[in-house]
Amino acid sequence: MIMFKYTLIILLLVGFMTKINANNFTTEPQLSTRYSNEISQFWLQGEFSSFNGVNDKRINYAIFNHNKTDVKPANHPNRKCLIISSGRSEGYLKYKELSFDLFNLGFNVFLVDHRGQGISARLLENPHKGYVEDFQYYVDDFARFIEKAVKPYCNVNGESQKPYLLAHSMGGAIAARYLQDYPNNIQAAVLSSPMLGFNSGPIPRVIAESLVKVTNQINQIVSDTPWYFLGQKDYTPKADDPTSFTDNPLMHSELRFQQFIQLYQTEPKLQLGGITVKWLSESITALETLFNNIDKITTPTLVIQAGEDTIVSNEAQHDFCQQLHQHYSYSCPEGKPLVIEGAYHELFFESDVHRDKALTAAIEWFKQY
């Protein structure tokens, strides 16, 4: 009887994991081989270009379009468009595995490097400083990207279709502000570990935010050079640091973490250091605008939360979902984020057990709309 119970439990677990990865996402045991073969070949078929964003800053992007390949996935014949809005310090080169998995589900995939990071134009003499003159510039660049590079591909049988939007961390804040400014342009959105608030530690949030804004004003008065925020510095290589993985707050997958570190070592142009006071002040102002106009987000929106996130505020994500759900019951089901218990911030680079749950939830959300 005991053996029967154990066997039943094992079968249930196997069935659950099979269901979770029913979309055939890349697994950690497959990753090294796929990177060298399938993913590398997939990446070669991309279209890579740029446009001039606000103040003529170069914004780089990548497109993976089924119409230019012989790949014809059977499970998504309509070839939906999917935009990826990445987080702070990221670039589209980091998203090869995710792009590959989504492309193989039938999506045309579009990625953009936000200004000041990735391979887009840097904004200061010191390219390591995380800086933006006005957070709205991120949103305006993103709008130009969608209008110029995405919409022309989103036609099925001569009819224009709205793209889906998958956004992470800072990219989630940019995406949410875009949804407010352009409420009719996106079919459905998923915000992964979105930057909707900051962890201020023992200092009350209102006091911390006021101090940041005052410090930014002082910086602008006494210096032409944007200051790093307290404790922030230039990018520091981690390849030779044996504790870099064990101490990292981003992901549990050592393989994906090492690939991420190696990428930034071999592509120094991707390296970005800490945030400036100006960037933090602009982000705080943008989030105030976001929450003050939350009713303008009419696009069906799902928030996926990393249960053990220490990078952004999970409390702010709960507040966002509660308020958005009150306006539009179809967004943030039950008025809450979907929590991936035990996961760190980088849900799409996490261990398979967390990554598969997050990706499956995103795909199921898109299927609803």
PDB file of C-alpha atoms in Angstrom, residues 26-40 255 259:
ATOM      1  CA  THR A  26      14.673  24.543 -23.637  1.00  0.00           C
ATOM      2  CA  THR A  27      15.810  22.735 -20.484  1.00  0.00           C
ATOM      3  CA  GLU A  28      19.087  23.122 -18.626  1.00  0.00           C
ATOM      4  CA  PRO A  29      20.392  19.685 -19.761  1.00  0.00           C
ATOM      5  CA  GLN A  30      19.708  20.716 -23.374  1.00  0.00           C
ATOM      6  CA  LEU A  31      21.038  24.254 -23.120  1.00  0.00           C
ATOM      7  CA  SER A  32      24.741  23.882 -23.878  1.00  0.00           C
ATOM      8  CA  THR A  33      24.144  21.723 -26.945  1.00  0.00           C
ATOM      9  CA  ARG A  34      21.306  23.879 -28.215  1.00  0.00           C
ATOM     10  CA  TYR A  35      23.343  27.053 -27.789  1.00  0.00           C
ATOM     11  CA  SER A  36      26.131  25.644 -29.938  1.00  0.00           C
ATOM     12  CA  ASN A  37      23.806  24.313 -32.615  1.00  0.00           C
ATOM     13  CA  GLU A  38      20.120  25.183 -32.901  1.00  0.00           C
ATOM     14  CA  ILE A  39      20.143  28.525 -31.084  1.00  0.00           C
ATOM     15  CA  SER A  40      23.260  29.710 -32.908  1.00  0.00           C
ATOM     16  CA  LEU A 255      24.330  27.266 -16.087  1.00  0.00           C
ATOM     17  CA  GLN A 259      26.301  32.001 -19.730  1.00  0.00           C
TER      18      GLN A 259
END
